[in-house]
XYZ file of C-alpha atoms in Angstrom:
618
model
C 35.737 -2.351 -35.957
C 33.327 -3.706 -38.376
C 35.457 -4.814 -41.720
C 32.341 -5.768 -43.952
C 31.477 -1.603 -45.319
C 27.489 -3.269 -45.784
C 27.274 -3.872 -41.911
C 29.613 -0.919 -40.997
C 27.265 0.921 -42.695
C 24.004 -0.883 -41.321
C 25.714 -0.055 -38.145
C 26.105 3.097 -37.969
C 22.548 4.124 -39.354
C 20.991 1.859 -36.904
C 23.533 4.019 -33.651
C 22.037 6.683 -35.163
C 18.706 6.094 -34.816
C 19.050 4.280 -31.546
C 20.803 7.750 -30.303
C 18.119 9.693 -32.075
C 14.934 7.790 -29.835
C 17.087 8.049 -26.669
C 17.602 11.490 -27.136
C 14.426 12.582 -28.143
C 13.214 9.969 -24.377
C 15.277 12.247 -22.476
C 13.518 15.231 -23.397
C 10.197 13.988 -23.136
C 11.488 12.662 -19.593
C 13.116 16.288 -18.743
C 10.057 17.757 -20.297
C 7.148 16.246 -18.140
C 9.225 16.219 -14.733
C 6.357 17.867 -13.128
C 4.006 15.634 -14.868
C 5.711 12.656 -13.550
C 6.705 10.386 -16.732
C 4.774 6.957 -17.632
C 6.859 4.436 -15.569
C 6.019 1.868 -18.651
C 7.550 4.093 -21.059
C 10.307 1.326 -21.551
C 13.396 2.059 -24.346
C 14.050 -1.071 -26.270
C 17.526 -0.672 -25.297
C 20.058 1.007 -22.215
C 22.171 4.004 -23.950
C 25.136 4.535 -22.023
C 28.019 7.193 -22.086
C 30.791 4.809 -20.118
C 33.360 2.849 -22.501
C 35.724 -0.399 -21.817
C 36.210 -1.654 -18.614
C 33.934 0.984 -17.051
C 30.992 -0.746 -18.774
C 31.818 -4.248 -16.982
C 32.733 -2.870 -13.518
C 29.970 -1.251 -13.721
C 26.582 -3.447 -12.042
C 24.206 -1.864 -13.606
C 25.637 -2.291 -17.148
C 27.327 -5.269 -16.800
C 26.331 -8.608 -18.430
C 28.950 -10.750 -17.871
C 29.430 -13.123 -20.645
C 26.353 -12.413 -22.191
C 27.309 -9.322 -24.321
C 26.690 -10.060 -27.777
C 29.748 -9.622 -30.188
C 28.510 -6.192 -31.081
C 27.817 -4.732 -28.007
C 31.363 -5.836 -27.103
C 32.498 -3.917 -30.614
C 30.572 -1.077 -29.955
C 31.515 -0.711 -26.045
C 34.929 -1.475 -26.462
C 35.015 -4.442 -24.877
C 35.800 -7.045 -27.217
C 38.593 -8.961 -25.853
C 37.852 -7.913 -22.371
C 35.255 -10.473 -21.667
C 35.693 -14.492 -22.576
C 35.068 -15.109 -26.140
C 31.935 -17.174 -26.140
C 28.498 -15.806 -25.518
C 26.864 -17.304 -22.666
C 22.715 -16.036 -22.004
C 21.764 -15.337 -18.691
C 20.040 -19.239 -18.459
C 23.820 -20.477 -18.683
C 25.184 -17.810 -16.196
C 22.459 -18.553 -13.680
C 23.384 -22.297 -13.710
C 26.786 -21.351 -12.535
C 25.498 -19.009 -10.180
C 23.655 -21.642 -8.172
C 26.153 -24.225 -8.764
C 28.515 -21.691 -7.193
C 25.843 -20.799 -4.513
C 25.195 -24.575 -3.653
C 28.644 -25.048 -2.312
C 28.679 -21.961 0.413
C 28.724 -23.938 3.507
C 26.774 -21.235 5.597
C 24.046 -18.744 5.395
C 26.595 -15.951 5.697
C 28.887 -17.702 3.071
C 25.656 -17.365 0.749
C 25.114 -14.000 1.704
C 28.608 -13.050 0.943
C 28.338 -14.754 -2.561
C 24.911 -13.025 -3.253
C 26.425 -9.437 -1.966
C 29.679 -9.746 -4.532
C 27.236 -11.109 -7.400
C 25.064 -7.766 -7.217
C 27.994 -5.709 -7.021
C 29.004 -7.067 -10.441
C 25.914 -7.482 -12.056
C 22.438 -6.366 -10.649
C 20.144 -7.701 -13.716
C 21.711 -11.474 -12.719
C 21.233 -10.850 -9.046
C 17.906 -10.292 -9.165
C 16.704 -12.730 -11.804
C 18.150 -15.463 -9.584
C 16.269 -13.673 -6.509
C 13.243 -13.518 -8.226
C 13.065 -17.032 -8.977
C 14.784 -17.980 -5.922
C 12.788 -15.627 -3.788
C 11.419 -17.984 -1.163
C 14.947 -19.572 -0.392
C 17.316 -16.789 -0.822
C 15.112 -13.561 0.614
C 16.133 -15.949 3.816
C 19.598 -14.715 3.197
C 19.401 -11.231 1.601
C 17.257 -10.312 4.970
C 16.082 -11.944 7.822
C 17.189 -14.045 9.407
C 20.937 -13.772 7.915
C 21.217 -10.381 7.256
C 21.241 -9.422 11.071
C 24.555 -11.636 11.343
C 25.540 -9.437 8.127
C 25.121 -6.330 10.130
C 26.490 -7.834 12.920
C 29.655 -8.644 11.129
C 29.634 -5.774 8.399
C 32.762 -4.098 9.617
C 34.534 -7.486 9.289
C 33.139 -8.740 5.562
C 32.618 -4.835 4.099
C 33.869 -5.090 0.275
C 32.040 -2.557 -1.582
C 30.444 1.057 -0.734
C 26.520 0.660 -1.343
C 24.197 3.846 -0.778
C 25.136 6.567 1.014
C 26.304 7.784 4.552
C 25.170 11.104 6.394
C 27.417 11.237 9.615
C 27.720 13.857 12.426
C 30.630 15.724 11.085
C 28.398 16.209 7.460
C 26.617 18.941 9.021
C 26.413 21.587 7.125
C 26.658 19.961 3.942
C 24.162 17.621 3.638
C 22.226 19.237 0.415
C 25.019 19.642 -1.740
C 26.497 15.855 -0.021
C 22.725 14.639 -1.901
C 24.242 15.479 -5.075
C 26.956 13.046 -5.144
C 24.178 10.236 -5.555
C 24.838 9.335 -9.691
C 21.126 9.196 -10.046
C 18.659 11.850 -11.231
C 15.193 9.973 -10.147
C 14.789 7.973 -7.232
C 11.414 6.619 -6.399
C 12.387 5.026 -2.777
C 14.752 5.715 0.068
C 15.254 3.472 2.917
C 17.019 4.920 5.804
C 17.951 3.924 9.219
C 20.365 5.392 12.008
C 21.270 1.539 13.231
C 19.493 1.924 16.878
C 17.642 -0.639 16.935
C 18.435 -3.179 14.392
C 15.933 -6.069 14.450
C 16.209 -7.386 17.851
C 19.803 -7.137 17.915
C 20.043 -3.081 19.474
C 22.405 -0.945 18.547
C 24.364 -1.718 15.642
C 25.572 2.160 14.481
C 26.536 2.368 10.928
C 26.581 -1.398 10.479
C 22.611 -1.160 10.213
C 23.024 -0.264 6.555
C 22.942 -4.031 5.329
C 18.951 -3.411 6.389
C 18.126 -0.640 4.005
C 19.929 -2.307 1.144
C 18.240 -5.657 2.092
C 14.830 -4.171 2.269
C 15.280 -2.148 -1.556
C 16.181 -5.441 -2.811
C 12.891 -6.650 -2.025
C 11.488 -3.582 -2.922
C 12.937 -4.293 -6.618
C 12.762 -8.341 -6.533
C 9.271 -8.264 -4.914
C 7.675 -4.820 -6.032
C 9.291 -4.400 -8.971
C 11.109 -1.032 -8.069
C 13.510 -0.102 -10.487
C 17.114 -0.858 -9.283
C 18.526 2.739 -10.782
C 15.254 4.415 -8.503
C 16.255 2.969 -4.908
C 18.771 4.902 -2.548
C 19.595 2.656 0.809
C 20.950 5.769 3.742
C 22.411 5.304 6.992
C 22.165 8.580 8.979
C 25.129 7.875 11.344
C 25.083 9.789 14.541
C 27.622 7.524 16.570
C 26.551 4.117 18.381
C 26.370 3.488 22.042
C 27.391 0.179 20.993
C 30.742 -0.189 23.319
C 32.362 -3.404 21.514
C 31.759 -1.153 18.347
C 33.426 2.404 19.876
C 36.090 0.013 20.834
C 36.631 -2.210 17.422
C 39.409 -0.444 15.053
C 37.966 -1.969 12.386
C 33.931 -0.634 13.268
C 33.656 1.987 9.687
C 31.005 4.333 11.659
C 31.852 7.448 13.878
C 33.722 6.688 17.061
C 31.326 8.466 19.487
C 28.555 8.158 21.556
C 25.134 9.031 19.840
C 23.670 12.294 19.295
C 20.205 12.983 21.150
C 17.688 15.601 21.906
C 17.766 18.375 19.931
C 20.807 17.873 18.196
C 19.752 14.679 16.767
C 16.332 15.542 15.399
C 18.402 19.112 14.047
C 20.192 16.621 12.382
C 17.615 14.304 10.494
C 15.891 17.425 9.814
C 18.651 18.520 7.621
C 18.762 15.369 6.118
C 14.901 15.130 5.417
C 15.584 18.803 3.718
C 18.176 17.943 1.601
C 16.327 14.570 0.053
C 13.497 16.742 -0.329
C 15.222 19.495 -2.316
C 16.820 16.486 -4.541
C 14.086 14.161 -4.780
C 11.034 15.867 -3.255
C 8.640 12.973 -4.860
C 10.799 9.753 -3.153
C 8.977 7.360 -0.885
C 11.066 7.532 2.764
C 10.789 4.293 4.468
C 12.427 4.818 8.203
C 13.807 1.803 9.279
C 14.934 0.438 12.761
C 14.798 3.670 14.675
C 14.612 3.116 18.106
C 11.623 4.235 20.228
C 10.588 7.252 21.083
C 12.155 8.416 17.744
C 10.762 6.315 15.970
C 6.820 7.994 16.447
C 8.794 11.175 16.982
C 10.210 11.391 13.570
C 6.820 9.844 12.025
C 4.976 12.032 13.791
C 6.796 14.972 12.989
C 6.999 14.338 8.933
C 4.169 11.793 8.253
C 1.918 14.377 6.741
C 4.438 16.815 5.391
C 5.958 14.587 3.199
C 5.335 11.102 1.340
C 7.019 8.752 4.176
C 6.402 6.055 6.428
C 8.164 4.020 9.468
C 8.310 0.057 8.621
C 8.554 -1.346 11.871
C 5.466 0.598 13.068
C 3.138 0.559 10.216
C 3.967 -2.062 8.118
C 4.490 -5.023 11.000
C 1.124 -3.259 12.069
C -0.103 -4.025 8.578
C 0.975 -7.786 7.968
C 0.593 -8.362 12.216
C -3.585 -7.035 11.466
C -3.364 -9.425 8.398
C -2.187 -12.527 10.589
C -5.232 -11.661 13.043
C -8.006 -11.524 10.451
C -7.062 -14.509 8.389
C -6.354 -16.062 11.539
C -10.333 -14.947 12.514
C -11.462 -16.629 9.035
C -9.418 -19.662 9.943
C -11.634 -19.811 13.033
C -14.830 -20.260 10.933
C -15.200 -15.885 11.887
C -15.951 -13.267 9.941
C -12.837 -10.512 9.779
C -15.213 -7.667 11.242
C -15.697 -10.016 14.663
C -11.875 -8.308 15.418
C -13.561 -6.916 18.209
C -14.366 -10.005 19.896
C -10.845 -10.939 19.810
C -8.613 -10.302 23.746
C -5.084 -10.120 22.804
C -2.242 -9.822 24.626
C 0.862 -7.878 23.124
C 4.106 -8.832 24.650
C 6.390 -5.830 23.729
C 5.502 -2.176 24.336
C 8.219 -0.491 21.712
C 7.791 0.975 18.251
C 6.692 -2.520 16.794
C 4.712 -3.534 19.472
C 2.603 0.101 19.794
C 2.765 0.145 16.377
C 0.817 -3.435 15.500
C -1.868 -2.784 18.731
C -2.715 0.833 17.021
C -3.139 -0.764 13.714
C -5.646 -3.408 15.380
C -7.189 -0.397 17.491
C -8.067 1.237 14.225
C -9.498 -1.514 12.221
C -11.585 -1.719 15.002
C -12.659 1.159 15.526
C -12.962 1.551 11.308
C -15.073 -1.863 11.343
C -17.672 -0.038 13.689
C -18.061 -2.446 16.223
C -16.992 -0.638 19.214
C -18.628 2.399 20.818
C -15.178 4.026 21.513
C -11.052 3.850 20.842
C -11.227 3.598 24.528
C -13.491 0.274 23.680
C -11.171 -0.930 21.671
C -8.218 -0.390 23.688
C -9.765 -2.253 26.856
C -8.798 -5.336 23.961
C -5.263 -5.208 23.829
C -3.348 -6.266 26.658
C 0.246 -4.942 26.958
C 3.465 -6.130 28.480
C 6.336 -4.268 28.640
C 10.130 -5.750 30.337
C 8.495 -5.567 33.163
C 5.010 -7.351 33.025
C 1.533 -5.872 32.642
C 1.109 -2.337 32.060
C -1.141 -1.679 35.360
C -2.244 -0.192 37.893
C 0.902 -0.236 40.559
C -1.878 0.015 43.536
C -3.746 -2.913 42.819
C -3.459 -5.367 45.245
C -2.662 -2.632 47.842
C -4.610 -0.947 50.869
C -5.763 1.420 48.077
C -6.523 0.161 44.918
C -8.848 2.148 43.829
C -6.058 4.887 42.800
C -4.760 4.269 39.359
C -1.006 4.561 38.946
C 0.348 7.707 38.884
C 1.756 9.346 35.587
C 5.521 9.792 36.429
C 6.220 7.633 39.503
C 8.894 5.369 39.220
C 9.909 2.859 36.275
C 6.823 3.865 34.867
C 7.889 7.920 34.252
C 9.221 6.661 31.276
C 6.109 5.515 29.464
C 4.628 7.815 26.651
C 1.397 8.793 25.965
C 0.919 6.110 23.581
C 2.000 3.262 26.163
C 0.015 4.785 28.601
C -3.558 3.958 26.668
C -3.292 0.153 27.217
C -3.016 0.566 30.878
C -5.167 -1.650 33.012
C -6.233 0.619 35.857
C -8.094 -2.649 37.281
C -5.214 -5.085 36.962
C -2.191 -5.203 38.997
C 0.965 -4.002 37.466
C 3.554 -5.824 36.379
C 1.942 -9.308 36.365
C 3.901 -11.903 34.471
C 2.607 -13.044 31.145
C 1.319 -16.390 32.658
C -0.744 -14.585 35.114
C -1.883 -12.344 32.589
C -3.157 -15.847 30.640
C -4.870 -16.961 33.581
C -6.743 -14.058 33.877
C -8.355 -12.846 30.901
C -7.753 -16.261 28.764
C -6.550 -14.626 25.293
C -7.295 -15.530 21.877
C -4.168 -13.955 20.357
C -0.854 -13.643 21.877
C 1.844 -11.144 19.758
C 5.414 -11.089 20.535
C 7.284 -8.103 19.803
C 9.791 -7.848 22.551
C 13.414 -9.093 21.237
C 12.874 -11.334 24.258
C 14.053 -14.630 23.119
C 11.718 -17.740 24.694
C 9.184 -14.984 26.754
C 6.532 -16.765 25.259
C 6.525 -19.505 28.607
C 5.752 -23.531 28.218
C 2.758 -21.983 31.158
C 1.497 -19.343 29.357
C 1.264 -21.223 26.521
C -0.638 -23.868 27.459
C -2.628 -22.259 30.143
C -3.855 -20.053 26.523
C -4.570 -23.665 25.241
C -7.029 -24.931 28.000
C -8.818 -21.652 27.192
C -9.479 -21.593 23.399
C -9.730 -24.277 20.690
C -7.602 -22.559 18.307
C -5.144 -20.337 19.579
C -3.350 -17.316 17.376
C 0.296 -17.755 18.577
C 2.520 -14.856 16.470
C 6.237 -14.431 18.195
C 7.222 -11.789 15.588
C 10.922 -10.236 16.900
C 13.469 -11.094 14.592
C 15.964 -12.839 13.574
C 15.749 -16.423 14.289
C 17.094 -16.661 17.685
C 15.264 -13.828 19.059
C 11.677 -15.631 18.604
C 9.540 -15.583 21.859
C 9.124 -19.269 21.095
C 10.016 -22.032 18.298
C 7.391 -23.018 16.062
C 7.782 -26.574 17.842
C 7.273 -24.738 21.601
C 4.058 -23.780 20.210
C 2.368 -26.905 18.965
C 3.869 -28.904 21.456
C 2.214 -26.934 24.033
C -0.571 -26.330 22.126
C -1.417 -30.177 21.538
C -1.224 -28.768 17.549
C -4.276 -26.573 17.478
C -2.267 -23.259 17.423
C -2.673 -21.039 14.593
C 1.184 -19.776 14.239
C 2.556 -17.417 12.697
C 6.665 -16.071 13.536
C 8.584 -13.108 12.054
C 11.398 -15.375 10.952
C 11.045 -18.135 8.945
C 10.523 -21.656 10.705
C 10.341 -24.838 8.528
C 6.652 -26.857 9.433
C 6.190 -29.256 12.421
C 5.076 -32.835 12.170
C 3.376 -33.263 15.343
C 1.576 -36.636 16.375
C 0.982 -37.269 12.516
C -0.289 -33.975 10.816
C 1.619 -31.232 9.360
C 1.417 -28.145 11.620
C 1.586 -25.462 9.138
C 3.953 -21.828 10.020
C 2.910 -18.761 8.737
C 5.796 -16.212 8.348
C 4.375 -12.370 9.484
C 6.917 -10.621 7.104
C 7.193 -6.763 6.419
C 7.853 -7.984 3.096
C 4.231 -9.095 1.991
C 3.537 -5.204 2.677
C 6.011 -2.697 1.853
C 6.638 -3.707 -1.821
C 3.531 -3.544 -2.747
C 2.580 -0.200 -0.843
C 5.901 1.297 -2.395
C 4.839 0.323 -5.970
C 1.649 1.722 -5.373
C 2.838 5.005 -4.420
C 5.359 4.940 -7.365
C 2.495 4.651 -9.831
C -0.037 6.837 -8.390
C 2.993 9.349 -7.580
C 1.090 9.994 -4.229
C 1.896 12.866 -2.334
C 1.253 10.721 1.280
C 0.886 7.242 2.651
C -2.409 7.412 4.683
C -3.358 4.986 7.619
C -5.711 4.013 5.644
C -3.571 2.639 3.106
C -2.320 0.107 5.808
C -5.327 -0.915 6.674
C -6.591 -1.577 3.407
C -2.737 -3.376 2.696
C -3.847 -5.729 5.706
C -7.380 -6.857 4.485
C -5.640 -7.552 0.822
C -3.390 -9.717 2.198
C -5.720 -11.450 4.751
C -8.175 -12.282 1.955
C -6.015 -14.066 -0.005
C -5.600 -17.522 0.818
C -8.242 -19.901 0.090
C -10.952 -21.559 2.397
C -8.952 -25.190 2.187
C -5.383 -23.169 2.908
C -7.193 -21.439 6.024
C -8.622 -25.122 6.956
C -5.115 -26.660 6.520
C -3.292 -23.145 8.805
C -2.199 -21.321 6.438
C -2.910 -17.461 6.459
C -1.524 -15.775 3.424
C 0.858 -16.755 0.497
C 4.537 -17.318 1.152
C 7.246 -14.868 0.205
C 8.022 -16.777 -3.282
C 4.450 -15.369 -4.128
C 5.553 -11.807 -3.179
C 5.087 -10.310 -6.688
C 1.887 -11.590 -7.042
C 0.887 -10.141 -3.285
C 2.661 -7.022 -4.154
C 0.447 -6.564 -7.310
C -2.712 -7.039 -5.227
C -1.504 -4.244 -2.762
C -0.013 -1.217 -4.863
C -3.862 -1.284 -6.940
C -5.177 -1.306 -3.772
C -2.919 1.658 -2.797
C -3.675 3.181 -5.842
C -7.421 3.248 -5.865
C -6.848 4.811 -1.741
C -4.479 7.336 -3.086
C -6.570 8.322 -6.115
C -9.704 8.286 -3.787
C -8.440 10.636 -1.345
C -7.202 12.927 -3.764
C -3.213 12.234 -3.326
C -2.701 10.685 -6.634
C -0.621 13.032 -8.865
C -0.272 10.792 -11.953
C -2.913 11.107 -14.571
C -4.854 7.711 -15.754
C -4.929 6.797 -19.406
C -8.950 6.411 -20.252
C -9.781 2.996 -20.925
C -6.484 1.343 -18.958
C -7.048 -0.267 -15.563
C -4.885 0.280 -12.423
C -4.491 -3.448 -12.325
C -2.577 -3.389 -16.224
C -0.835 -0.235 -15.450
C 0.689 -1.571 -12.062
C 1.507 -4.914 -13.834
C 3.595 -3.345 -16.521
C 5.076 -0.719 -14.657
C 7.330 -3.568 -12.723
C 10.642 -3.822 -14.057
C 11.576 -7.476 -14.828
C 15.236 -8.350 -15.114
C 16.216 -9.327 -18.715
C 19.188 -7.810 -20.560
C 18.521 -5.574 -23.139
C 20.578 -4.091 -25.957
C 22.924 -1.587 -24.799
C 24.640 0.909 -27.156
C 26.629 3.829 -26.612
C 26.037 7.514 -26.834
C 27.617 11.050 -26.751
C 28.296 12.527 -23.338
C 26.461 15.630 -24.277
C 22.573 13.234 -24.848
């Protein structure tokens, strides 16, 4: 307690007021629900209920040893923490210090989980300054060793967990989550985790990677982000059989009973938080388009390893076309080869389909299909009778390996090219400008094909995009090697820049990242009802027009991830002015304030802020 009666008194006059404007925020928050409250409508301080210890276990409170000596009075803290007051400048010096001596990127991870579980303001102020180095570790490359090894290093529950014996229950299960808004959910069911398959439950270390760029890089309010793993079993055998694997012990649910089952899910989010942005992450194909398909334009969602790896992949290729001395509508003159026919690689080849077909330079999607060049595990999407006694038949729908392609697979076949030609062959005959690797296939991009693409073009676009690391369809070194330097290159995960023959060969790193921050901000501001295509598109030419004409000269595409916030500013008033301009915009515009200032100060920045206590009953 306070033993001066002047500042006891100064005190409590000042706790009342405090409680007084936080009560009368609350209302005005309950009050224009439907409305959807000014996300800049910041309190000058953070009014909790909790007391003691519960304050410092608690992340979202917790300052560490910055609490000033009357916060700790008025918490009840005083004598809990070390004496001396240390400001979050002091703390972060430790932090790295600390961080320095982890010996391996897991090691770092590790360290970076544990400090957000204590302390989420200091977590993210060191990723946000940090943001080129340690997004490295948060999420790709190292987080798909974290999912690998979750079950082994799991120390603290994070988000939540839908699993098959939670049917039933799911809506009242919602309820559970401690938070009354959230503005973005990121939710996976583990099939197809980066290129490393199925990793079951263990795939949650992606959706609570991606909302910490969400927050670091978009500015998303920690307190408004849900991560969800919808866990219906793994066909992951080492998994089924590991005692210590924290995921249901059976084999996955499919068909019907599995989209039943994300159904119920969708339908209890919605009756919770009907306005959250649902990002669906590393489902594996078909359900991946199945789900989007299905709930695209019913509610405000979108799949991040279809349409925004489409969105950063069509931003590689037209920077990549202005790099070339081209204008970005010439995508149309552009023959490109896409090794990988899942999600990702459908995905990025319909996003380049519709800019061209949007920049008006084709006569047909048919036109722009005859493009894109597709490889699947096998080779070239073709035409099976090809090189027969009767070619002139294309392949039939349904015969053989090829009953399992979809409808969407089935538009880049080449009814005048034999099937399953290797990529090299493929190379030799068409001589591409732009080779894409989405297959998981680690070193599929060939020392043949490679520089058979080189005798072809000056410059050519080389993007192997799987993730992580060791999955890459070649090494940033394959690729000028073989390319005698002149490629254009651009990976999923980050590669350091090659010195080859004298020059720096610059890498460009095509990362979801530079997208989905931005476009999630946008929709948070504009409160859209929908993410359109046309949003993408729009999130692609943003990014692909922002590097200079001497950082296109020198190979480099688009800012690196330490300039994410910046990016991400660029996008959500892009995705704004799209959402307002198609009429999905359900947050009303002050006269006289631009989208640009109203994104900009709706992004939370992490700095500690008073915090006080209040009543239960506020």
């Amino acid at each position: 307690m306070l033993r001066n009666p002047a500042l006891r008194t100064v005190h409590t006059l000042t706790q009342r007021y405090i409680t007084r404007q936080v009560r009368c925020y609350n209302r005005r928050a309950l009050t224009t629900v439907a409305a959807f409250p000014d996300l800049r409508m910041e309190t000058m301080v953070q009014a909790t209920t909790k007391h003691g210890m519960d304050v410092i276990h608690d992340p979202l409170l917790s300052k560490g040893t910055a609490f000033s000596l009357s916060e700790r009075e008025r918490l009840g803290i005083r004598g809990l923490v070390p004496p001396r007051t240390q400001e979050m400048d002091k703390q972060l010096q430790r932090i790295i210090r600390n961080l320095r001596e982890c010996r391996t990127p897991l090691e770092k991870f590790i360290f970076m989980t544990a400090l957000q579980d204590r302390n989420e303001t200091l977590f993210y102020r060191l990723l946000i300054d940090n943001l080129e180095e340690l997004s490295q570790i948060i999420y790709t490359p190292t987080v798909g060793e974290a999912c690998q090894r979750f079950h082994s290093i799991y120390r603290r529950s994070r988000g939540m967990y839908f699993s098959s014996m939670d049917r039933g229950h799911m809506a009242a299960m919602i309820h559970n989550w401690p938070h009354d808004q959230v503005d973005v959910i990121v939710v996976t069911d583990g099939s197809r985790v980066l290129g490393l398959g199925d990793l079951g439950a263990n795939g949650m270390q992606i959706p609570i990677g991606k909302l910490s760029l969400y927050v670091a890089g978009g500015g998303i309010r920690p307190t408004s982000i849900l991560p969800v793993v919808l866990d219906v079993g793994t066909n992951n055998e080492a998994l089924l059989n590991d005692p210590l694997y924290l995921g249901m012990g059976h084999r996955r649910l499919d068909g019907d009973e599995y989209y039943a089952f994300v159904d119920e899910w969708v339908h209890a989010i919605q009756n919770r938080y009907p306005n959250a942005l649902i990002q669906f992450e590393d489902f594996k194909y078909p359900h991946a388009y199945n789900l989007l398909h299905k709930y695209q334009d019913k509610i405000c969602c979108f799949n991040d390893d279809i349409q925004s790896t489409s969105a950063v992949a069509l931003a590689g290729v037209l920077a990549a076309l202005k790099a070339r001395g081209k204008p970005i509508d010439a995508l149309n003159e552009e023959r490109i080869i896409c090794v990988g026919a899942g999600s990702a690689g459908v995905g990025v080849c319909e996003g380049i389909i519709d800019c061209m077909v949007e920049q008006g330079k084709v006569k047909s999607r048919e036109e722009a299909y005859s493009r894109i060049w597709m490889l699947d595990q096998y080779g070239l999407i073709g035409n099976s009778h090809v090189g027969t006694t009767d070619d002139s038949k294309p392949m039939p729908i349904g015969v053989g390996d090829r009953a399992k392609l979809d409808e969407r697979q089935l538009c880049y076949l080449k009814k005048d090219m034999k099937d399953r030609m290797s990529l090299e062959e493929v190379v030799k005959a068409i001589k591409p400008t732009v080779v894409l690797g989405l297959s998981g296939s680690p070193g599929v991009f060939s020392e043949g094909a490679i520089r058979a693409m080189a005798e072809g073009v000056e410059k050519p676009v080389v993007f192997p995009l799987s993730n992580p690391t060791h999955q890459s369809e070649c090494t940033a070194e394959q690729a000028f090697k073989w390319t005698d330097g002149r490629a254009i290159f651009a990976s999923g995960s980050p590669f350091k820049d090659v010195e080859y023959k004298g020059k720096t060969c610059k890498v460009n790193q095509i990362n979801n990242a530079m997208s989905f921050p931005g476009l999630g901000l946008g929709i948070t501001v504009s409160r859209a009802s929908r993410v359109t295509s046309k949003m993408f598109m729009e999130t692609a030419i943003t990014i692909a027009n922002m590097a200079s004409e001497d950082q296109l000269k020198s190979g480099v595409l688009f800012p690196g991830v330490g300039s994410l916030r910046e990016v991400s500013k660029e996008v959500a008033v892009k995705v704004c002015e799209i959402a307002y301009d198609q009429g999905l915009a359900r947050a009303q515009l002050r006269r006289g304030v631009s989208l640009k200032s109203i994104v900009e100060e709706s992004m939370w920045d992490p700095e500690y802020v008073p915090t006080i206590r209040i009543d239960a009953h506020i």
